[in-house]
Every structure is written in structure tokens, then in C-alpha cells.
Short mmCIF file of C-alpha atoms in Angstrom, two decimals:
data_model
loop_
_atom_site.label_atom_id
_atom_site.label_comp_id
_atom_site.label_asym_id
_atom_site.label_seq_id
_atom_site.Cartn_x
_atom_site.Cartn_y
_atom_site.Cartn_z
CA MET A 15 -0.95 -16.09 -69.62
CA THR A 16 1.41 -18.07 -67.69
CA ALA A 17 3.18 -14.98 -65.99
CA TYR A 18 -0.46 -14.09 -64.61
CA LEU A 19 -1.57 -17.67 -63.69
CA GLY A 20 -1.75 -17.21 -59.92
CA GLU A 21 -3.66 -13.93 -60.58
CA ILE A 22 -6.13 -16.12 -62.87
CA MET A 23 -5.96 -18.67 -59.93
CA ALA A 24 -6.97 -16.26 -57.46
CA LEU A 25 -10.17 -14.83 -59.69
CA ALA A 26 -11.21 -18.44 -60.45
CA THR A 27 -11.35 -19.15 -56.48
CA ALA A 28 -12.99 -16.14 -55.71
CA LEU A 29 -15.78 -17.08 -58.54
CA PHE A 30 -15.84 -21.14 -56.96
CA TRP A 31 -16.58 -19.42 -53.68
CA ALA A 32 -19.40 -17.54 -54.39
CA PHE A 33 -21.10 -20.76 -55.88
CA THR A 34 -20.00 -22.64 -53.14
CA SER A 35 -21.97 -20.28 -50.76
CA VAL A 36 -24.99 -20.47 -52.77
CA LEU A 37 -24.60 -24.66 -52.63
CA PHE A 38 -24.05 -24.68 -48.92
CA THR A 39 -26.60 -22.02 -47.97
CA LYS A 40 -29.43 -23.97 -49.87
CA ALA A 41 -28.14 -27.02 -48.08
CA GLY A 42 -27.75 -25.69 -44.92
CA GLN A 43 -31.53 -24.12 -44.96
CA ARG A 44 -32.99 -27.79 -45.68
CA VAL A 45 -30.37 -30.22 -42.92
CA GLY A 46 -28.38 -27.58 -40.78
CA ALA A 47 -25.24 -25.97 -40.67
CA GLN A 48 -23.32 -28.76 -39.13
CA VAL A 49 -24.64 -31.35 -41.18
CA VAL A 50 -23.01 -29.62 -43.80
CA ASN A 51 -19.65 -29.15 -42.76
CA ARG A 52 -19.72 -32.77 -41.85
CA GLY A 53 -20.48 -33.66 -45.14
CA ARG A 54 -18.63 -31.53 -47.06
CA LEU A 55 -15.16 -32.43 -45.02
CA LEU A 56 -15.85 -36.15 -45.66
CA LEU A 57 -16.70 -35.64 -49.52
CA ALA A 58 -13.25 -33.31 -49.85
CA THR A 59 -11.37 -35.46 -48.29
CA GLY A 60 -12.44 -38.74 -50.77
CA LEU A 61 -12.14 -35.96 -53.82
CA LEU A 62 -8.64 -34.27 -52.81
CA SER A 63 -7.42 -38.11 -52.05
CA LEU A 64 -7.99 -38.71 -55.78
CA ALA A 65 -6.84 -35.99 -57.28
CA HIS A 66 -3.67 -36.66 -54.76
CA LEU A 67 -3.24 -39.85 -56.50
CA ILE A 68 -3.61 -38.49 -60.03
CA SER A 69 -1.16 -35.87 -59.62
CA GLN A 70 1.68 -37.12 -57.07
CA GLY A 71 1.17 -40.83 -56.94
CA THR A 72 -0.31 -41.71 -53.45
CA LEU A 73 -3.85 -41.37 -52.02
CA PHE A 74 -1.96 -39.01 -49.06
CA PRO A 75 0.97 -37.30 -48.27
CA LEU A 76 3.82 -39.24 -47.03
CA ASP A 77 7.14 -38.19 -45.19
CA VAL A 78 5.17 -34.73 -43.82
CA SER A 79 7.30 -33.85 -40.83
CA ALA A 80 5.71 -33.54 -37.38
CA GLU A 81 5.86 -29.99 -37.42
CA ARG A 82 4.11 -29.43 -40.94
CA TRP A 83 1.61 -31.79 -39.59
CA GLY A 84 0.97 -29.63 -36.45
CA TRP A 85 0.84 -26.29 -38.26
CA LEU A 86 -1.55 -27.50 -41.00
CA GLY A 87 -3.44 -29.48 -38.26
CA ILE A 88 -4.17 -26.68 -35.94
CA SER A 89 -5.09 -24.56 -39.08
CA ALA A 90 -7.56 -27.16 -40.07
CA VAL A 91 -9.35 -27.12 -36.85
CA ILE A 92 -9.38 -23.52 -36.16
CA GLY A 93 -10.40 -22.71 -40.01
CA LEU A 94 -12.46 -25.67 -41.28
CA VAL A 95 -14.11 -26.99 -38.27
CA ALA A 96 -14.61 -23.91 -36.23
CA GLY A 97 -14.34 -20.93 -38.74
CA ASP A 98 -16.04 -22.44 -41.59
CA GLY A 99 -19.11 -24.13 -39.18
CA LEU A 100 -19.67 -20.65 -38.08
CA LEU A 101 -19.56 -19.47 -41.61
CA PHE A 102 -22.04 -22.12 -42.55
CA TYR A 103 -24.53 -21.22 -39.60
CA ALA A 104 -24.36 -17.53 -40.89
CA TYR A 105 -25.58 -18.48 -44.36
CA THR A 106 -28.62 -19.92 -42.72
CA GLN A 107 -29.46 -16.83 -40.77
CA ILE A 108 -28.14 -13.80 -42.79
CA GLY A 109 -27.92 -15.47 -46.44
CA PRO A 110 -25.03 -15.70 -48.35
CA GLN A 111 -24.35 -12.33 -49.71
CA LEU A 112 -24.11 -10.56 -46.11
CA SER A 113 -22.10 -13.75 -44.55
CA MET A 114 -19.20 -13.28 -46.97
CA LEU A 115 -18.98 -9.76 -46.96
CA LEU A 116 -18.30 -10.06 -43.51
CA MET A 117 -15.24 -12.69 -44.55
CA ALA A 118 -14.40 -9.49 -46.07
CA LEU A 119 -12.89 -8.47 -42.49
CA SER A 120 -10.49 -11.53 -42.31
CA PRO A 121 -7.40 -9.99 -44.15
CA VAL A 122 -7.98 -6.83 -42.21
CA MET A 123 -8.10 -9.47 -38.87
CA GLY A 124 -4.66 -10.87 -40.24
CA THR A 125 -3.00 -8.06 -40.58
CA LEU A 126 -4.05 -6.74 -36.99
CA MET A 127 -3.07 -10.20 -35.74
CA ALA A 128 0.13 -9.67 -36.90
CA TRP A 129 0.68 -5.92 -35.74
CA VAL A 130 -0.21 -7.28 -32.08
CA TYR A 131 1.72 -10.64 -32.10
CA LEU A 132 4.33 -10.48 -34.46
CA GLY A 133 5.08 -6.71 -34.29
CA GLU A 134 4.82 -5.73 -37.73
CA THR A 135 4.47 -2.26 -38.60
CA LEU A 136 1.39 -0.66 -39.39
CA ARG A 137 1.64 2.21 -42.25
CA PRO A 138 -0.88 5.12 -42.34
CA GLU A 139 -1.95 3.95 -45.50
CA GLN A 140 -2.70 0.54 -43.91
CA ILE A 141 -4.89 2.41 -41.25
CA ALA A 142 -6.68 3.96 -43.33
CA ALA A 143 -7.88 0.98 -45.69
CA ILE A 144 -8.53 -0.90 -42.46
CA LEU A 145 -10.97 2.02 -41.79
CA VAL A 146 -12.33 1.92 -45.22
CA THR A 147 -13.17 -1.90 -45.06
CA ILE A 148 -14.48 -1.65 -41.71
CA GLY A 149 -16.80 1.18 -42.50
CA GLY A 150 -18.02 -0.15 -45.88
CA VAL A 151 -18.96 -3.73 -44.09
CA SER A 152 -20.55 -1.50 -41.04
CA TRP A 153 -22.76 0.83 -43.33
CA VAL A 154 -23.89 -2.57 -45.42
CA VAL A 155 -24.93 -4.16 -41.89
CA MET A 156 -26.31 -1.00 -40.60
CA LYS A 157 -28.48 -0.34 -43.69
CA ARG A 158 -29.70 -4.15 -44.18
CA ASN A 159 -33.55 -4.03 -44.82
CA ALA A 160 -34.26 -7.02 -47.09
CA PRO A 161 -34.50 -10.11 -45.10
CA ALA A 162 -32.73 -13.52 -46.34
CA ASN A 163 -34.11 -17.04 -46.35
CA GLY A 164 -37.21 -16.16 -48.19
CA GLY A 165 -38.58 -13.49 -45.33
CA LYS A 166 -37.84 -15.62 -42.70
CA GLU A 167 -34.79 -13.61 -40.84
CA THR A 168 -35.58 -11.48 -37.58
CA PRO A 169 -33.48 -9.41 -35.59
CA ARG A 170 -31.98 -12.08 -33.02
CA HIS A 171 -31.21 -14.31 -36.25
CA TYR A 172 -29.69 -11.17 -38.09
CA MET A 173 -27.44 -10.57 -34.86
CA ILE A 174 -26.68 -14.07 -34.70
CA GLY A 175 -25.53 -14.12 -38.04
CA VAL A 176 -23.68 -11.43 -38.24
CA LEU A 177 -21.58 -12.20 -34.97
CA CYS A 178 -21.23 -16.41 -36.79
CA GLY A 179 -20.20 -14.14 -39.78
CA LEU A 180 -17.40 -12.38 -37.74
CA GLY A 181 -16.25 -15.27 -35.89
CA ALA A 182 -15.80 -17.04 -39.13
CA ALA A 183 -13.34 -14.05 -40.39
CA LEU A 184 -11.63 -14.74 -37.64
CA GLY A 185 -11.04 -18.51 -37.75
CA GLN A 186 -10.16 -17.69 -41.42
CA ALA A 187 -7.59 -15.46 -40.49
CA ILE A 188 -6.01 -17.54 -37.62
CA GLY A 189 -6.28 -20.52 -40.23
CA LEU A 190 -4.66 -18.79 -43.10
CA VAL A 191 -1.62 -17.64 -41.07
CA LEU A 192 -0.79 -21.24 -39.52
CA SER A 193 -1.32 -22.86 -42.87
CA LYS A 194 1.08 -20.94 -44.41
CA GLU A 195 3.91 -21.76 -41.83
CA GLY A 196 3.22 -25.26 -42.69
CA MET A 197 3.54 -25.07 -46.47
CA MET A 198 7.17 -23.39 -45.70
CA GLY A 199 9.24 -24.68 -48.31
CA ASP A 200 7.36 -25.12 -51.39
CA PHE A 201 5.12 -27.80 -49.88
CA PRO A 202 2.80 -28.76 -52.67
CA ALA A 203 -0.38 -26.71 -52.33
CA LEU A 204 -3.01 -29.69 -52.91
CA SER A 205 -1.34 -32.17 -50.40
CA ALA A 206 -1.68 -29.40 -47.95
CA SER A 207 -5.07 -28.85 -48.48
CA LEU A 208 -5.61 -32.85 -48.45
CA ILE A 209 -3.88 -32.72 -44.83
CA ARG A 210 -6.31 -29.94 -43.93
CA VAL A 211 -9.07 -31.40 -44.93
CA ALA A 212 -8.67 -34.91 -43.54
CA VAL A 213 -7.38 -33.33 -40.36
CA ALA A 214 -10.78 -31.27 -40.52
CA ALA A 215 -12.97 -34.23 -41.27
CA ALA A 216 -11.81 -36.41 -38.45
CA ALA A 217 -12.08 -34.02 -35.93
CA ILE A 218 -15.79 -32.77 -36.84
CA TRP A 219 -16.44 -36.55 -37.11
CA ILE A 220 -14.94 -37.89 -33.96
CA MET A 221 -17.00 -34.89 -32.22
CA ALA A 222 -20.22 -36.23 -34.34
CA LEU A 223 -19.72 -39.63 -32.74
CA PHE A 224 -19.50 -38.49 -28.91
CA GLN A 225 -22.28 -35.99 -29.46
CA ARG A 226 -24.11 -39.07 -30.84
CA LYS A 227 -25.34 -37.07 -33.96
CA ALA A 228 -23.19 -39.38 -36.43
CA TYR A 229 -26.04 -41.57 -37.80
CA SER A 230 -28.65 -38.74 -37.92
CA THR A 231 -25.70 -37.20 -40.46
CA LEU A 232 -25.55 -39.84 -42.24
CA VAL A 233 -29.27 -40.48 -42.68
CA ALA A 234 -29.37 -36.75 -43.90
CA LEU A 235 -27.11 -36.97 -46.26
CA GLY A 236 -28.87 -39.97 -48.00
CA ASP A 237 -31.34 -37.52 -49.39
CA PRO A 238 -30.74 -36.95 -53.02
CA ARG A 239 -31.10 -33.44 -53.38
CA THR A 240 -29.31 -32.68 -50.17
CA PHE A 241 -26.38 -35.05 -51.12
CA ARG A 242 -26.43 -33.24 -54.49
CA LEU A 243 -26.36 -29.92 -52.92
CA ILE A 244 -23.44 -30.77 -50.39
CA ALA A 245 -21.43 -32.82 -53.26
CA SER A 246 -21.72 -30.12 -55.77
CA GLY A 247 -20.10 -27.58 -52.76
CA ALA A 248 -17.32 -29.98 -51.77
CA LEU A 249 -16.14 -30.38 -55.57
CA VAL A 250 -15.75 -26.15 -55.91
CA GLY A 251 -15.30 -25.28 -52.66
CA PRO A 252 -12.87 -27.48 -50.34
CA ALA A 253 -11.48 -29.51 -53.11
CA ILE A 254 -10.98 -27.08 -56.16
CA GLY A 255 -11.22 -23.52 -54.55
CA MET A 256 -9.14 -24.15 -51.41
CA THR A 257 -6.38 -25.72 -54.02
CA LEU A 258 -6.26 -22.65 -56.01
CA SER A 259 -6.43 -20.27 -53.31
CA LEU A 260 -2.84 -22.05 -52.20
CA ALA A 261 -1.31 -21.91 -55.45
CA ALA A 262 -2.62 -18.66 -55.66
CA VAL A 263 -0.75 -17.82 -52.66
CA GLN A 264 2.20 -19.85 -53.41
CA LEU A 265 2.29 -18.40 -57.71
CA SER A 266 1.63 -14.48 -57.27
CA PRO A 267 2.21 -11.93 -53.92
CA VAL A 268 0.28 -12.28 -51.18
CA GLY A 269 -1.55 -9.41 -51.37
CA ILE A 270 -2.68 -9.39 -54.81
CA ALA A 271 -4.00 -12.94 -54.16
CA SER A 272 -5.73 -12.32 -51.13
CA THR A 273 -7.41 -9.03 -52.93
CA LEU A 274 -8.71 -10.85 -56.09
CA MET A 275 -9.62 -13.83 -53.72
CA SER A 276 -12.15 -11.66 -51.56
CA LEU A 277 -14.05 -10.68 -54.64
CA SER A 278 -16.63 -13.32 -53.89
CA PRO A 279 -19.17 -10.56 -52.03
CA ILE A 280 -18.88 -8.59 -55.30
CA LEU A 281 -19.64 -11.58 -57.24
CA LEU A 282 -22.72 -12.79 -54.82
CA ILE A 283 -24.75 -9.59 -55.28
CA PRO A 284 -26.10 -11.06 -58.27
CA LEU A 285 -26.09 -14.55 -57.10
CA GLY A 286 -28.00 -13.62 -54.17
CA HIS A 287 -30.57 -11.92 -55.95
CA TRP A 288 -31.13 -14.90 -58.50
CA PHE A 289 -31.22 -17.78 -56.01
CA PHE A 290 -32.10 -16.10 -52.80
CA GLN A 291 -34.82 -13.10 -53.98
CA GLU A 292 -32.17 -10.75 -52.08
CA CYS A 293 -32.80 -6.82 -52.67
CA ILE A 294 -29.72 -5.56 -54.56
CA ASP A 295 -30.26 -1.52 -53.26
CA ALA A 296 -27.74 1.26 -53.66
CA PRO A 297 -26.32 0.65 -49.64
CA ALA A 298 -25.60 -3.00 -50.07
CA VAL A 299 -23.50 -2.52 -53.69
CA MET A 300 -22.05 0.96 -52.28
CA GLY A 301 -20.87 -0.39 -49.01
CA THR A 302 -19.93 -3.85 -50.32
CA THR A 303 -17.89 -1.93 -53.17
CA ILE A 304 -16.44 0.20 -50.33
CA ALA A 305 -14.97 -2.77 -48.33
CA MET A 306 -13.24 -4.38 -51.32
CA ALA A 307 -11.75 -1.38 -52.04
CA GLY A 308 -10.38 -0.83 -48.41
CA VAL A 309 -9.14 -5.03 -48.69
CA ALA A 310 -7.75 -3.97 -51.96
CA MET A 311 -5.96 -0.47 -50.77
CA LEU A 312 -4.36 -2.66 -47.38
CA PHE A 313 -2.44 -5.15 -49.67
CA LEU A 314 -1.57 -3.09 -52.54
CA LEU A 315 -0.64 0.24 -51.43
#
């Protein structure tokens, strides 16, 4: 069991992220994507600080170098503020199932960025895996015929949601690459998670103050049902899920961990049907499965 601890953590991450998508979609439909992002980052900072106090003895990481702060801070702004903000908006437009499927393109984007900017070589089988993944996602996007969000989806909402999902995948890819640099030298995954979430929370609340939306956000978070949804999502997503994902990357090969963590869209097929009455049809299942196979090929071949 211990030998596969990293792989188990990666699978648990996929499950947590699937349920997080459901919780944040429901919250976003009530109060909007930006309110959800502000609320979940604030709550996640508190939860992670408490966990850090219990495990590391301090509320916040001490003696962190400026270089590490830089890598983790930039990754937080790109991945958690911009990327996740786009993802939460995509949830409200096209539902969690398709939004998370678009996020499966994140490792593809990361591989392409490494090829373009870092000079890494793409083998023929990796190119084939990229094409398979893009083909599977494209099939689902083009064949989508069941409206999400209780039938409120329109062609305009659908296009905006797809574009936001693609932007979120790009943000996550960039954020993951930068955070890996910030964790060099066996830096604790929990400490890295706390720094990223705290920086993202500070950035997004400062923006809210300048936009004069801080008070309205607090009022929206005062609704008991909204607060429960965001608090639950913050616990299983940014707090537990993110920490497990970083630990999985440290304890198992990156390719295997990334592949297992990318299984959330598969798990969201039944969850989307159960919570949002999304149609489970053959094109959706087959396209999602093909996309996941492409992600697996990308890292395992």
C-alpha cells in the first residue's frame, strides 16, 4: 500500500476535484463565479493555516526564500486567480462535466509549452497522444446537445463557457509548471499550497476592494446555503485536493500522477447527471474516454 501512496493520493485528488466542481457550480449559479473564487480562497487560507499549524508547528511557512516566493506567488496569480476564475465561470455556463473535460487539455498545453519554450523534444507517440486528446475533447464539444444549468444554456453561453474552459486549462498548465519550480528541494507540499492560496486570496481581495465589490461579496457569503457550498468546496478542493495533488507529484512519477488526477471528467459523468440532469449519451461518454486515453498516452508511453 505504501509503495503506491502517491498513486492513491492522485486518485483521491480526482475524486475530491469532481465533488468540488459540483459544489462550486451550485454556488456559482447562486452568487456568481467571482464571489465563489473570493470566498473559497479566503476559507481555504484559514483551513490550510490550521493544518499547517498542526503538522508544521506554525500558522504560516517561515524562512521561505524570495525566489521560492516568486515562483509560487506567480503560479498562484496565474493558476488560482485567473485560471480558476475562468473555470468557475465556465461551470455556470456549460456545467461541470464539460468544463472539467476541457481542463483535460491542461497537460497537453503544458507539454506543448515545454516543447516551444524549453526545447523539449516531442516523440511521435506523444504527438499522437496530443491529437487523440484534442480529438476526444473536440468530439464532445461538437456533439454536445443537452443544455446544462437547467436548460438555460444558449449558443452564446456555450461558446463563452468553452473559451473560459480553455483559458482555465492554460492557466492551470502554466501554474503547475511554475509551482513545480517553487517546490524544488523537497519543499513541503502543504507549505506550498498555503503560500499559493494565501497569495491568490490577497490578490483577489485587493482587486475586489479596488472594484468596490468586497462588501457585496461578504453579503453574498452571508447566505447560509451559499456559505455551506463554498466552505465545503474549499475544504475538499483547495485545502485537501490541492495538497494531495502536490504530494502525489512528489511521491509518484509526474506522468502517472497527472494521468490519475485527470480522471475527474470520467467521475463527473454520473455526478453531472445526478446533480444537474446532464444527459449521459454515447458521444459524451466515448469522447470523454478517448480524451482521457490521450492524456494517459501522453504521460505513460
